[in-house]
Amino acid sequence: MQAFDIIGDIHGQALELQKLLLKLGYQETNGIYQHPERKVIFLGDFIDRGNYQRRVIDIVRPMIDDGHALAVMGNHEYNAISFATEDPNGGFLRKHSDKNLKQHQAFLDAYASDTDEYLELLSWFKTLPLWIDLGNLRIIHACWDPDLIQTVIDNYQQPYLTDEFLFLSAYKENWEYQAIETLLKGKEISLPSGKSFLDKEGNERTEIRIKWWMQEATTYRDMFLGPEDAIPTIPDEPVTDDCLINYDVTQPPVFMGHYWMNGEPKTLASNIACVDWSVARVHGKLVAYSWMGENELNNNHFAFVEREE
Ligand SMILES: [Mn+2]
């Protein structure tokens, strides 16, 4: 049985990644971090935000290409691909708006002097699957939605972003758009009409991201996943739609990243865990879970390093 160290979103924080790999017992041999018995599974979101994005790629890519690690695609790799892909209808699949540029500029700058490497890296991003299902272990960036996963399989027969899938996912009217939104960015629901809240950037939002795994949640406020200071502004009214995912305890453990968790790393259910404690944020952590084949996850299997500086 292969054991894995499952590592959350890195976002250009190469120093913390090196520290965590060393802490987990990986050693750099011929320029590639490796472990005699264990492998890493990365949850995606290698890029955007941090100061060492190219260095992160230079660490994770050889590990993956050389068989010492697996990885899924994060929403930031998806965005990078869409940003660089021309839309046959004009412009790019992801708009080069001020907001999108701001989020992505540090990545573009890191490769500004090397267009060939930039383009080659984007085609490598496309080789990252949208999810991994090993039978006894499941990995996805944001939300394990079995219906959407089945729809992808029914239509594309595999978990990769083909050119057609990529193109169709850029348009809201297509199910492909919804699939990427949910699998890579998380499940959202609309607030009751007239209700809104302010997000991290201070933008007014009428939709909330929800704790899709939280079976006991009944109200908008229970399900809300977002900044703590916004919680009192979320209505404590029952949600009538059936929007949560019934991921029951008999299913294999699933790991995700993406959500900026707070406090000490711990599981969300006996078979569900998030490993993103937002290392891109001051006081964030880079978190790993060391999986030895167990169905029932154990809080003692988390390891982390604190954000530098
Ligand atoms: Mn993400």
XYZ file of N, CA, C and O in Angstrom, residues 122-300:
716
model
N 2.239 26.220 -19.154
C 0.780 26.194 -19.262
C 0.301 24.874 -19.853
O -0.717 24.328 -19.420
N 1.044 24.334 -20.823
C 0.604 23.036 -21.352
C 0.822 21.929 -20.318
O 0.054 20.972 -20.261
N 1.811 22.091 -19.459
C 1.980 21.126 -18.362
C 0.814 21.239 -17.365
O 0.305 20.221 -16.876
N 0.386 22.458 -17.057
C -0.787 22.632 -16.173
C -1.978 21.820 -16.694
O -2.746 21.256 -15.928
N -2.125 21.784 -18.032
C -3.263 21.050 -18.615
C -3.180 19.549 -18.372
O -4.174 18.845 -18.525
N -1.996 19.052 -18.025
C -1.876 17.613 -17.757
C -2.296 17.264 -16.328
O -2.339 16.088 -15.961
N -2.599 18.282 -15.506
C -3.039 18.011 -14.130
C -4.519 17.613 -14.150
O -5.340 18.329 -14.721
N -4.878 16.480 -13.530
C -6.280 16.075 -13.541
C -7.145 16.973 -12.651
O -6.631 17.617 -11.730
N -8.443 16.985 -12.914
C -9.381 17.773 -12.102
C -9.635 17.091 -10.757
O -10.023 17.745 -9.798
N -9.443 15.788 -10.723
C -9.532 15.038 -9.463
C -8.728 13.765 -9.614
O -8.370 13.364 -10.734
N -8.422 13.143 -8.467
C -7.764 11.829 -8.444
C -8.632 10.912 -7.606
O -9.035 11.275 -6.501
N -8.931 9.739 -8.158
C -9.672 8.725 -7.401
C -8.858 7.434 -7.431
O -8.776 6.767 -8.453
N -8.210 7.139 -6.286
C -7.359 5.948 -6.222
C -8.142 4.742 -5.705
O -7.557 3.698 -5.441
N -9.451 4.885 -5.534
C -10.260 3.774 -5.015
C -10.378 3.855 -3.506
O -11.479 3.863 -2.971
N -9.229 3.947 -2.809
C -9.263 4.063 -1.347
C -8.942 5.480 -0.870
O -8.847 5.739 0.325
N -8.780 6.402 -1.813
C -8.400 7.775 -1.482
C -8.836 8.690 -2.631
O -8.634 8.359 -3.805
N -9.425 9.833 -2.276
C -9.891 10.776 -3.289
C -9.330 12.165 -3.017
O -9.248 12.578 -1.860
N -9.000 12.850 -4.102
C -8.370 14.164 -4.001
C -9.036 15.113 -4.974
O -9.213 14.769 -6.162
N -9.389 16.310 -4.518
C -9.946 17.322 -5.417
C -9.646 18.702 -4.816
O -9.514 18.825 -3.591
N -9.554 19.714 -5.662
C -9.165 21.017 -5.118
C -10.215 21.605 -4.171
O -9.873 22.145 -3.129
N -11.504 21.549 -4.543
C -12.500 22.258 -3.704
C -13.727 21.447 -3.309
O -14.174 21.545 -2.173
N -14.336 20.694 -4.206
C -15.603 20.040 -3.840
C -15.795 18.725 -4.584
O -15.844 18.710 -5.811
N -15.926 17.642 -3.811
C -16.178 16.330 -4.404
C -17.686 16.204 -4.654
O -18.434 15.802 -3.770
N -18.100 16.597 -5.846
C -19.513 16.537 -6.214
C -19.696 15.341 -7.143
O -19.329 15.388 -8.319
N -20.267 14.232 -6.612
C -20.290 12.990 -7.402
C -21.092 13.125 -8.703
O -20.742 12.498 -9.703
N -22.130 13.951 -8.697
C -22.934 14.107 -9.921
C -22.134 14.813 -11.011
O -22.145 14.390 -12.178
N -21.438 15.879 -10.646
C -20.640 16.595 -11.649
C -19.456 15.759 -12.134
O -19.119 15.773 -13.319
N -18.853 15.017 -11.222
C -17.746 14.137 -11.614
C -18.252 13.107 -12.625
O -17.623 12.855 -13.652
N -19.444 12.549 -12.352
C -20.025 11.576 -13.277
C -20.338 12.220 -14.631
O -20.128 11.618 -15.678
N -20.821 13.465 -14.603
C -21.125 14.164 -15.858
C -19.846 14.371 -16.686
O -19.861 14.201 -17.909
N -18.751 14.722 -16.022
C -17.476 14.873 -16.745
C -17.090 13.541 -17.381
O -16.733 13.478 -18.566
N -17.179 12.470 -16.610
C -16.810 11.138 -17.128
C -17.727 10.744 -18.299
O -17.265 10.254 -19.328
N -19.033 10.979 -18.148
C -19.979 10.614 -19.216
C -19.660 11.346 -20.517
O -19.811 10.797 -21.602
N -19.227 12.596 -20.399
C -19.013 13.416 -21.594
C -17.589 13.379 -22.129
O -17.377 13.535 -23.333
N -16.615 13.238 -21.236
C -15.214 13.325 -21.681
C -14.400 12.063 -21.368
O -13.235 11.976 -21.731
N -14.995 11.116 -20.670
C -14.383 9.808 -20.385
C -13.114 9.876 -19.534
O -12.475 8.855 -19.281
N -12.697 11.041 -19.089
C -11.490 11.141 -18.249
C -11.512 12.484 -17.503
O -12.291 13.365 -17.836
N -10.657 12.613 -16.473
C -10.742 13.814 -15.621
C -9.853 14.977 -16.060
O -9.435 15.763 -15.212
N -9.533 15.064 -17.352
C -8.627 16.138 -17.797
C -9.367 17.201 -18.590
O -10.406 16.941 -19.195
N -8.766 18.388 -18.572
C -9.311 19.534 -19.275
C -8.879 19.465 -20.745
O -7.768 19.839 -21.078
N -9.762 18.970 -21.610
C -9.443 18.978 -23.050
C -9.647 20.398 -23.573
O -10.227 21.247 -22.890
N -9.197 20.664 -24.802
C -9.387 21.995 -25.389
C -10.873 22.343 -25.490
O -11.267 23.486 -25.240
N -11.691 21.337 -25.835
C -13.133 21.576 -25.950
C -13.745 21.908 -24.585
O -14.521 22.857 -24.439
N -13.384 21.120 -23.582
C -13.874 21.315 -22.217
C -13.463 22.717 -21.733
O -14.276 23.483 -21.200
N -12.200 23.066 -21.959
C -11.688 24.378 -21.547
C -12.501 25.500 -22.188
O -12.939 26.438 -21.506
N -12.697 25.393 -23.486
C -13.442 26.425 -24.212
C -14.884 26.539 -23.683
O -15.345 27.640 -23.355
N -15.568 25.401 -23.569
C -16.975 25.441 -23.130
C -17.101 25.932 -21.682
O -18.094 26.553 -21.319
N -16.077 25.669 -20.869
C -16.148 26.066 -19.459
C -16.020 27.578 -19.275
O -16.225 28.093 -18.182
N -15.682 28.298 -20.339
C -15.548 29.758 -20.231
C -16.902 30.460 -20.321
O -16.987 31.661 -20.064
N -17.949 29.720 -20.686
C -19.264 30.332 -20.889
C -20.285 29.824 -19.880
O -20.515 28.619 -19.773
N -20.879 30.781 -19.156
C -21.773 30.455 -18.028
C -22.929 29.532 -18.369
O -23.436 28.829 -17.506
N -23.395 29.554 -19.606
C -24.579 28.753 -19.945
C -24.258 27.268 -20.065
O -25.175 26.443 -20.138
N -22.984 26.897 -20.076
C -22.621 25.488 -20.247
C -22.443 24.777 -18.906
O -21.971 25.386 -17.945
N -22.767 23.477 -18.862
C -22.559 22.725 -17.619
C -21.075 22.664 -17.273
O -20.704 22.540 -16.102
N -20.213 22.759 -18.305
C -18.768 22.719 -18.056
C -18.335 23.883 -17.153
O -17.407 23.742 -16.348
N -18.977 25.033 -17.334
C -18.685 26.194 -16.486
C -18.997 25.845 -15.027
O -18.193 26.050 -14.119
N -20.202 25.301 -14.812
C -20.629 24.927 -13.467
C -19.717 23.868 -12.871
O -19.417 23.896 -11.670
N -19.264 22.938 -13.712
C -18.395 21.865 -13.215
C -17.092 22.459 -12.676
O -16.658 22.127 -11.564
N -16.464 23.343 -13.446
C -15.211 23.955 -12.984
C -15.462 24.805 -11.743
O -14.718 24.746 -10.758
N -16.538 25.604 -11.765
C -16.862 26.437 -10.601
C -16.940 25.587 -9.334
O -16.365 25.934 -8.303
N -17.662 24.488 -9.412
C -17.908 23.690 -8.211
C -16.700 22.832 -7.829
O -16.253 22.865 -6.684
N -16.140 22.105 -8.778
C -15.058 21.172 -8.447
C -13.791 21.921 -8.012
O -13.088 21.479 -7.111
N -13.518 23.065 -8.664
C -12.259 23.784 -8.404
C -12.420 25.017 -7.521
O -11.437 25.514 -6.983
N -13.646 25.544 -7.401
C -13.806 26.778 -6.615
C -14.784 26.619 -5.444
O -14.859 27.479 -4.579
N -15.569 25.553 -5.462
C -16.470 25.297 -4.340
C -17.917 25.531 -4.679
O -18.251 26.171 -5.665
N -18.792 24.980 -3.835
C -20.220 25.074 -4.078
C -20.751 26.392 -3.523
O -20.403 26.791 -2.419
N -21.594 27.051 -4.308
C -22.181 28.321 -3.868
C -23.699 28.261 -3.993
O -24.220 27.560 -4.848
N -24.377 29.014 -3.131
C -25.830 29.169 -3.268
C -26.173 30.658 -3.170
O -25.413 31.442 -2.607
N -27.328 31.018 -3.730
C -27.786 32.401 -3.655
C -28.416 32.666 -2.301
O -29.143 31.820 -1.772
N -28.164 33.864 -1.756
C -28.862 34.286 -0.530
C -30.316 34.610 -0.898
O -30.627 34.844 -2.065
N -31.221 34.617 0.096
C -32.607 35.011 -0.204
C -32.603 36.389 -0.870
O -31.702 37.198 -0.611
N -33.608 36.661 -1.691
C -33.566 37.896 -2.476
C -33.504 39.136 -1.584
O -34.122 39.189 -0.513
N -32.685 40.090 -1.995
C -32.482 41.310 -1.217
C -31.359 41.223 -0.204
O -30.950 42.229 0.356
N -30.830 40.011 0.042
C -29.764 39.840 1.045
C -28.391 39.804 0.366
O -28.255 39.288 -0.736
N -27.392 40.376 1.052
C -26.027 40.337 0.530
C -25.031 40.433 1.685
O -25.423 40.683 2.822
N -23.752 40.228 1.379
C -22.697 40.434 2.387
C -21.469 40.979 1.682
O -21.405 40.989 0.452
N -20.480 41.436 2.471
C -19.238 41.965 1.899
C -18.132 40.906 1.995
O -17.897 40.353 3.060
N -17.472 40.617 0.860
C -16.411 39.603 0.859
C -15.086 40.201 1.348
O -15.035 41.363 1.755
N -14.014 39.393 1.296
C -12.694 39.817 1.809
C -12.206 41.118 1.187
O -11.517 41.898 1.806
N -12.568 41.313 -0.089
C -12.123 42.532 -0.791
C -13.117 43.685 -0.627
O -12.941 44.744 -1.228
N -14.185 43.450 0.125
C -15.175 44.506 0.328
C -16.204 44.605 -0.795
O -16.964 45.568 -0.871
N -16.255 43.596 -1.676
C -17.268 43.586 -2.741
C -18.585 43.035 -2.198
O -18.584 42.084 -1.415
N -19.696 43.610 -2.644
C -21.016 43.121 -2.235
C -21.330 41.835 -2.996
O -21.201 41.771 -4.214
N -21.704 40.779 -2.266
C -21.957 39.467 -2.884
C -23.349 38.992 -2.504
O -23.765 39.113 -1.360
N -24.056 38.401 -3.458
C -25.392 37.878 -3.175
C -25.379 36.348 -3.125
O -26.397 35.711 -2.902
N -24.175 35.753 -3.355
C -24.046 34.298 -3.262
C -23.044 33.967 -2.167
O -22.095 34.730 -1.944
N -23.255 32.854 -1.495
C -22.289 32.429 -0.479
C -21.703 31.077 -0.850
O -22.377 30.229 -1.447
N -20.437 30.914 -0.514
C -19.783 29.612 -0.648
C -20.208 28.798 0.575
O -20.268 29.325 1.679
N -20.528 27.537 0.353
C -21.059 26.752 1.482
C -20.142 25.595 1.892
O -19.343 25.101 1.106
N -20.316 25.189 3.147
C -19.626 24.013 3.678
C -20.377 22.789 3.162
O -21.271 22.274 3.838
N -20.018 22.351 1.957
C -20.796 21.323 1.257
C -20.871 20.009 2.003
O -21.763 19.208 1.802
N -19.915 19.793 2.924
C -19.819 18.523 3.639
C -20.623 18.498 4.936
O -20.784 17.467 5.561
N -21.153 19.629 5.364
C -21.686 19.777 6.720
C -23.154 19.372 6.793
O -24.054 20.199 6.679
N -23.372 18.076 7.002
C -24.719 17.516 6.951
C -25.682 18.133 7.962
O -26.882 18.203 7.722
N -25.146 18.582 9.114
C -26.029 19.090 10.170
C -26.431 20.548 9.938
O -27.255 21.087 10.662
N -25.853 21.201 8.918
C -26.175 22.611 8.674
C -27.586 22.744 8.117
O -27.995 21.962 7.261
N -28.335 23.741 8.615
C -29.690 23.943 8.087
C -29.911 25.364 7.581
O -30.705 25.566 6.675
N -29.215 26.350 8.155
C -29.468 27.738 7.748
C -28.319 28.270 6.880
O -27.240 27.682 6.829
N -28.582 29.410 6.219
C -27.540 30.065 5.423
C -26.302 30.325 6.286
O -25.172 30.129 5.858
N -26.555 30.760 7.504
C -25.431 31.087 8.389
C -24.627 29.836 8.746
O -23.398 29.871 8.763
N -25.322 28.717 9.021
C -24.619 27.454 9.315
C -23.716 27.056 8.156
O -22.615 26.549 8.339
N -24.238 27.223 6.934
C -23.526 26.713 5.762
C -22.449 27.652 5.268
O -21.571 27.237 4.516
N -22.510 28.912 5.686
C -21.609 29.951 5.163
C -20.136 29.635 5.413
O -19.721 29.327 6.519
N -19.348 29.766 4.354
C -17.905 29.573 4.428
C -17.282 30.859 3.929
O -17.335 31.163 2.749
N -16.740 31.662 4.854
C -16.191 32.947 4.440
C -15.674 33.701 5.636
O -15.556 33.142 6.729
N -15.351 34.976 5.430
C -14.738 35.761 6.508
C -15.593 35.778 7.779
O -16.810 35.949 7.706
N -14.898 35.569 8.911
C -15.598 35.452 10.188
C -16.459 36.681 10.518
O -17.568 36.547 11.022
N -15.928 37.879 10.186
C -16.678 39.085 10.551
C -17.948 39.264 9.715
O -18.799 40.085 10.041
N -18.092 38.460 8.634
C -19.321 38.549 7.828
C -20.441 37.656 8.383
O -21.610 37.844 8.047
N -20.067 36.710 9.260
C -21.048 35.715 9.727
C -22.336 36.347 10.267
O -23.430 35.948 9.872
N -22.226 37.391 11.153
C -23.472 37.974 11.688
C -24.383 38.573 10.609
O -25.574 38.750 10.849
N -23.813 38.876 9.427
C -24.633 39.483 8.377
C -25.297 38.442 7.475
O -26.072 38.784 6.588
N -25.008 37.162 7.723
C -25.608 36.096 6.903
C -26.917 35.664 7.567
O -26.936 35.392 8.765
N -28.020 35.600 6.800
C -29.308 35.280 7.423
C -29.319 33.908 8.109
O -28.801 32.942 7.548
N -29.913 33.884 9.307
C -30.039 32.624 10.043
C -31.370 31.964 9.694
O -32.109 31.532 10.568
N -31.665 31.931 8.412
C -32.938 31.360 7.926
C -32.661 30.022 7.269
O -31.603 29.836 6.671
N -33.616 29.095 7.358
C -33.396 27.778 6.764
C -33.204 27.845 5.241
O -33.846 28.646 4.561
N -32.291 27.005 4.755
C -32.097 26.857 3.309
C -33.032 25.740 2.866
O -32.979 24.641 3.415
N -33.892 26.038 1.905
C -34.884 25.029 1.514
C -34.354 24.072 0.450
O -34.736 22.911 0.404
N -33.417 24.554 -0.395
C -32.854 23.675 -1.435
C -31.990 22.599 -0.805
O -31.365 22.820 0.223
N -31.897 21.485 -1.501
C -31.039 20.401 -1.075
C -29.674 20.636 -1.726
O -29.420 20.172 -2.822
N -28.804 21.413 -1.050
C -27.562 21.829 -1.726
C -26.316 21.183 -1.142
O -25.236 21.302 -1.706
N -26.430 20.486 -0.015
C -25.247 19.850 0.573
C -24.985 18.510 -0.113
O -25.858 17.969 -0.780
N -23.785 17.993 0.062
C -23.443 16.706 -0.554
C -23.394 15.648 0.534
O -22.708 15.815 1.548
N -24.149 14.588 0.308
C -24.187 13.521 1.288
C -23.009 12.578 1.064
O -23.124 11.572 0.380
N -21.851 12.956 1.627
C -20.645 12.140 1.479
C -20.558 11.258 2.715
O -19.981 11.628 3.730
N -21.178 10.068 2.636
C -21.356 9.293 3.869
C -20.067 8.577 4.290
O -19.116 8.464 3.525
N -20.069 8.108 5.546
C -18.851 7.587 6.176
C -18.326 6.309 5.537
O -17.188 5.920 5.774
N -19.127 5.663 4.700
C -18.641 4.434 4.060
C -17.758 4.739 2.846
O -17.109 3.858 2.304
N -17.741 6.003 2.418
C -16.961 6.346 1.229
C -15.490 6.571 1.595
O -15.172 6.919 2.731
N -14.589 6.376 0.619
C -13.161 6.578 0.907
C -12.861 8.002 1.332
O -13.592 8.925 0.963
N -11.802 8.213 2.115
C -11.473 9.573 2.537
C -11.238 10.491 1.344
O -10.661 10.074 0.340
N -11.713 11.733 1.471
C -11.497 12.737 0.433
C -10.759 13.925 1.042
O -11.068 14.354 2.156
N -9.762 14.411 0.299
C -8.977 15.575 0.726
C -9.157 16.706 -0.262
O -9.203 16.487 -1.465
N -9.239 17.916 0.281
C -9.345 19.097 -0.570
C -8.457 20.203 -0.006
O -7.934 20.110 1.115
N -8.288 21.249 -0.812
C -7.537 22.423 -0.382
C -8.480 23.606 -0.426
O -9.620 23.511 0.004
N -8.003 24.739 -0.927
C -8.824 25.864 -1.372
C -9.449 26.756 -0.313
O -9.539 27.952 -0.498
N -9.908 26.181 0.803
C -10.642 26.972 1.789
C -9.682 27.465 2.854
O -8.975 26.673 3.434
N -9.677 28.725 3.100
C -8.750 29.284 4.091
C -9.217 28.936 5.491
O -9.948 29.685 6.122
N -8.748 27.793 5.999
C -9.192 27.382 7.318
C -8.441 28.176 8.387
O -7.378 28.732 8.138
N -9.033 28.214 9.576
C -8.431 28.911 10.714
C -8.221 27.947 11.867
O -8.903 26.932 11.959
N -7.293 28.288 12.755
C -7.078 27.484 13.961
C -6.181 26.293 13.683
O -5.445 26.266 12.702
N -6.244 25.313 14.568
C -5.400 24.128 14.449
C -5.949 23.200 13.375
O -7.161 22.978 13.311
N -5.056 22.625 12.547
C -5.535 21.673 11.535
C -6.279 20.493 12.153
O -5.792 19.855 13.086
N -7.482 20.241 11.656
C -8.247 19.069 12.082
C -9.218 18.667 10.982
O -9.485 19.450 10.073
N -9.734 17.451 11.072
C -10.606 16.930 10.017
C -11.979 17.586 10.081
O -12.377 18.154 11.114
N -12.730 17.478 8.977
C -14.088 18.034 8.907
C -15.127 16.956 9.176
O -16.252 17.237 9.565
N -14.759 15.711 8.914
C -15.594 14.543 9.202
C -14.623 13.368 9.261
O -13.437 13.538 8.974
N -15.108 12.176 9.609
C -14.162 11.062 9.776
C -13.472 10.716 8.463
O -12.389 10.141 8.457
N -14.088 11.085 7.336
C -13.487 10.758 6.032
C -13.366 11.987 5.120
O -13.283 11.842 3.894
N -13.368 13.188 5.703
C -13.236 14.416 4.902
C -12.242 15.357 5.593
O -12.367 15.624 6.795
N -11.274 15.848 4.826
C -10.322 16.798 5.411
C -9.921 17.849 4.390
O -9.828 17.579 3.196
N -9.685 19.057 4.904
C -9.135 20.136 4.108
C -7.701 20.333 4.597
O -7.434 20.188 5.788
N -6.784 20.624 3.686
C -5.396 20.873 4.097
C -4.915 22.263 3.673
O -3.736 22.479 3.479
N -5.856 23.216 3.535
C -5.454 24.585 3.188
C -5.662 25.522 4.368
O -6.796 25.840 4.713
N -4.540 25.949 4.956
C -4.582 26.956 6.022
C -3.944 28.258 5.533
O -3.340 28.995 6.268
N -4.079 28.456 4.202
C -3.726 29.732 3.599
C -2.361 30.272 3.984
O -2.251 31.307 4.646
N -1.313 29.598 3.511
C 0.063 30.034 3.816
C 0.395 31.366 3.143
O 1.349 32.048 3.528
N -0.430 31.785 2.182
C -0.189 33.071 1.510
C -0.569 34.252 2.400
O -0.274 35.395 2.089
N -1.230 33.954 3.504
C -1.690 35.019 4.397
C -0.761 35.085 5.613
O -0.257 34.044 6.068
N -0.542 36.278 6.131
C 0.274 36.417 7.343
C -0.395 35.583 8.447
O -1.622 35.605 8.580
N 0.418 34.833 9.194
C -0.057 33.887 10.218
C -0.707 32.642 9.629
O -1.313 31.854 10.349
N -0.603 32.462 8.309
C -1.103 31.227 7.692
C -0.150 30.065 7.951
O 0.912 30.234 8.564
N -0.559 28.890 7.503
C 0.268 27.686 7.659
C 0.258 26.911 6.343
O -0.741 26.944 5.620
N 1.353 26.196 6.065
C 1.330 25.216 4.987
C 1.145 23.859 5.650
O 1.943 23.461 6.500
N 0.061 23.173 5.270
C -0.383 21.995 6.010
C -0.272 20.729 5.145
O -0.480 20.779 3.935
N 0.069 19.626 5.807
C 0.073 18.312 5.149
C -0.684 17.325 6.027
O -0.767 17.500 7.247
N -1.232 16.303 5.397
C -1.801 15.180 6.131
C -1.072 13.929 5.655
O -1.019 13.653 4.450
N -0.511 13.182 6.592
C 0.207 11.955 6.222
C -0.751 10.776 6.293
O -1.183 10.369 7.377
N -1.079 10.254 5.129
C -2.096 9.199 5.018
C -1.421 7.845 4.874
O -0.573 7.649 4.011
N -1.817 6.930 5.755
C -1.181 5.599 5.778
C -2.155 4.523 5.314
O -1.971 3.345 5.629
N -3.248 4.902 4.686
C -4.213 3.915 4.220
C -5.492 3.869 5.034
O -6.394 3.088 4.730
N -5.568 4.705 6.076
C -6.727 4.643 6.962
C -7.995 5.208 6.314
O -7.938 6.148 5.538
N -9.144 4.587 6.679
C -10.447 5.106 6.256
C -10.927 6.185 7.192
O -11.595 7.122 6.793
N -10.618 5.986 8.475
C -11.009 6.977 9.472
C -9.809 7.875 9.718
O -8.764 7.424 10.207
N -9.944 9.145 9.356
C -8.811 10.065 9.430
C -8.510 10.422 10.880
O -9.387 10.358 11.740
N -7.241 10.791 11.122
C -6.753 10.986 12.480
C -6.083 12.355 12.571
O -5.150 12.644 11.816
N -6.551 13.181 13.504
C -6.003 14.535 13.629
C -4.502 14.556 13.940
O -3.830 15.550 13.680
N -3.974 13.453 14.478
C -2.536 13.410 14.756
C -1.690 13.281 13.496
O -0.470 13.372 13.553
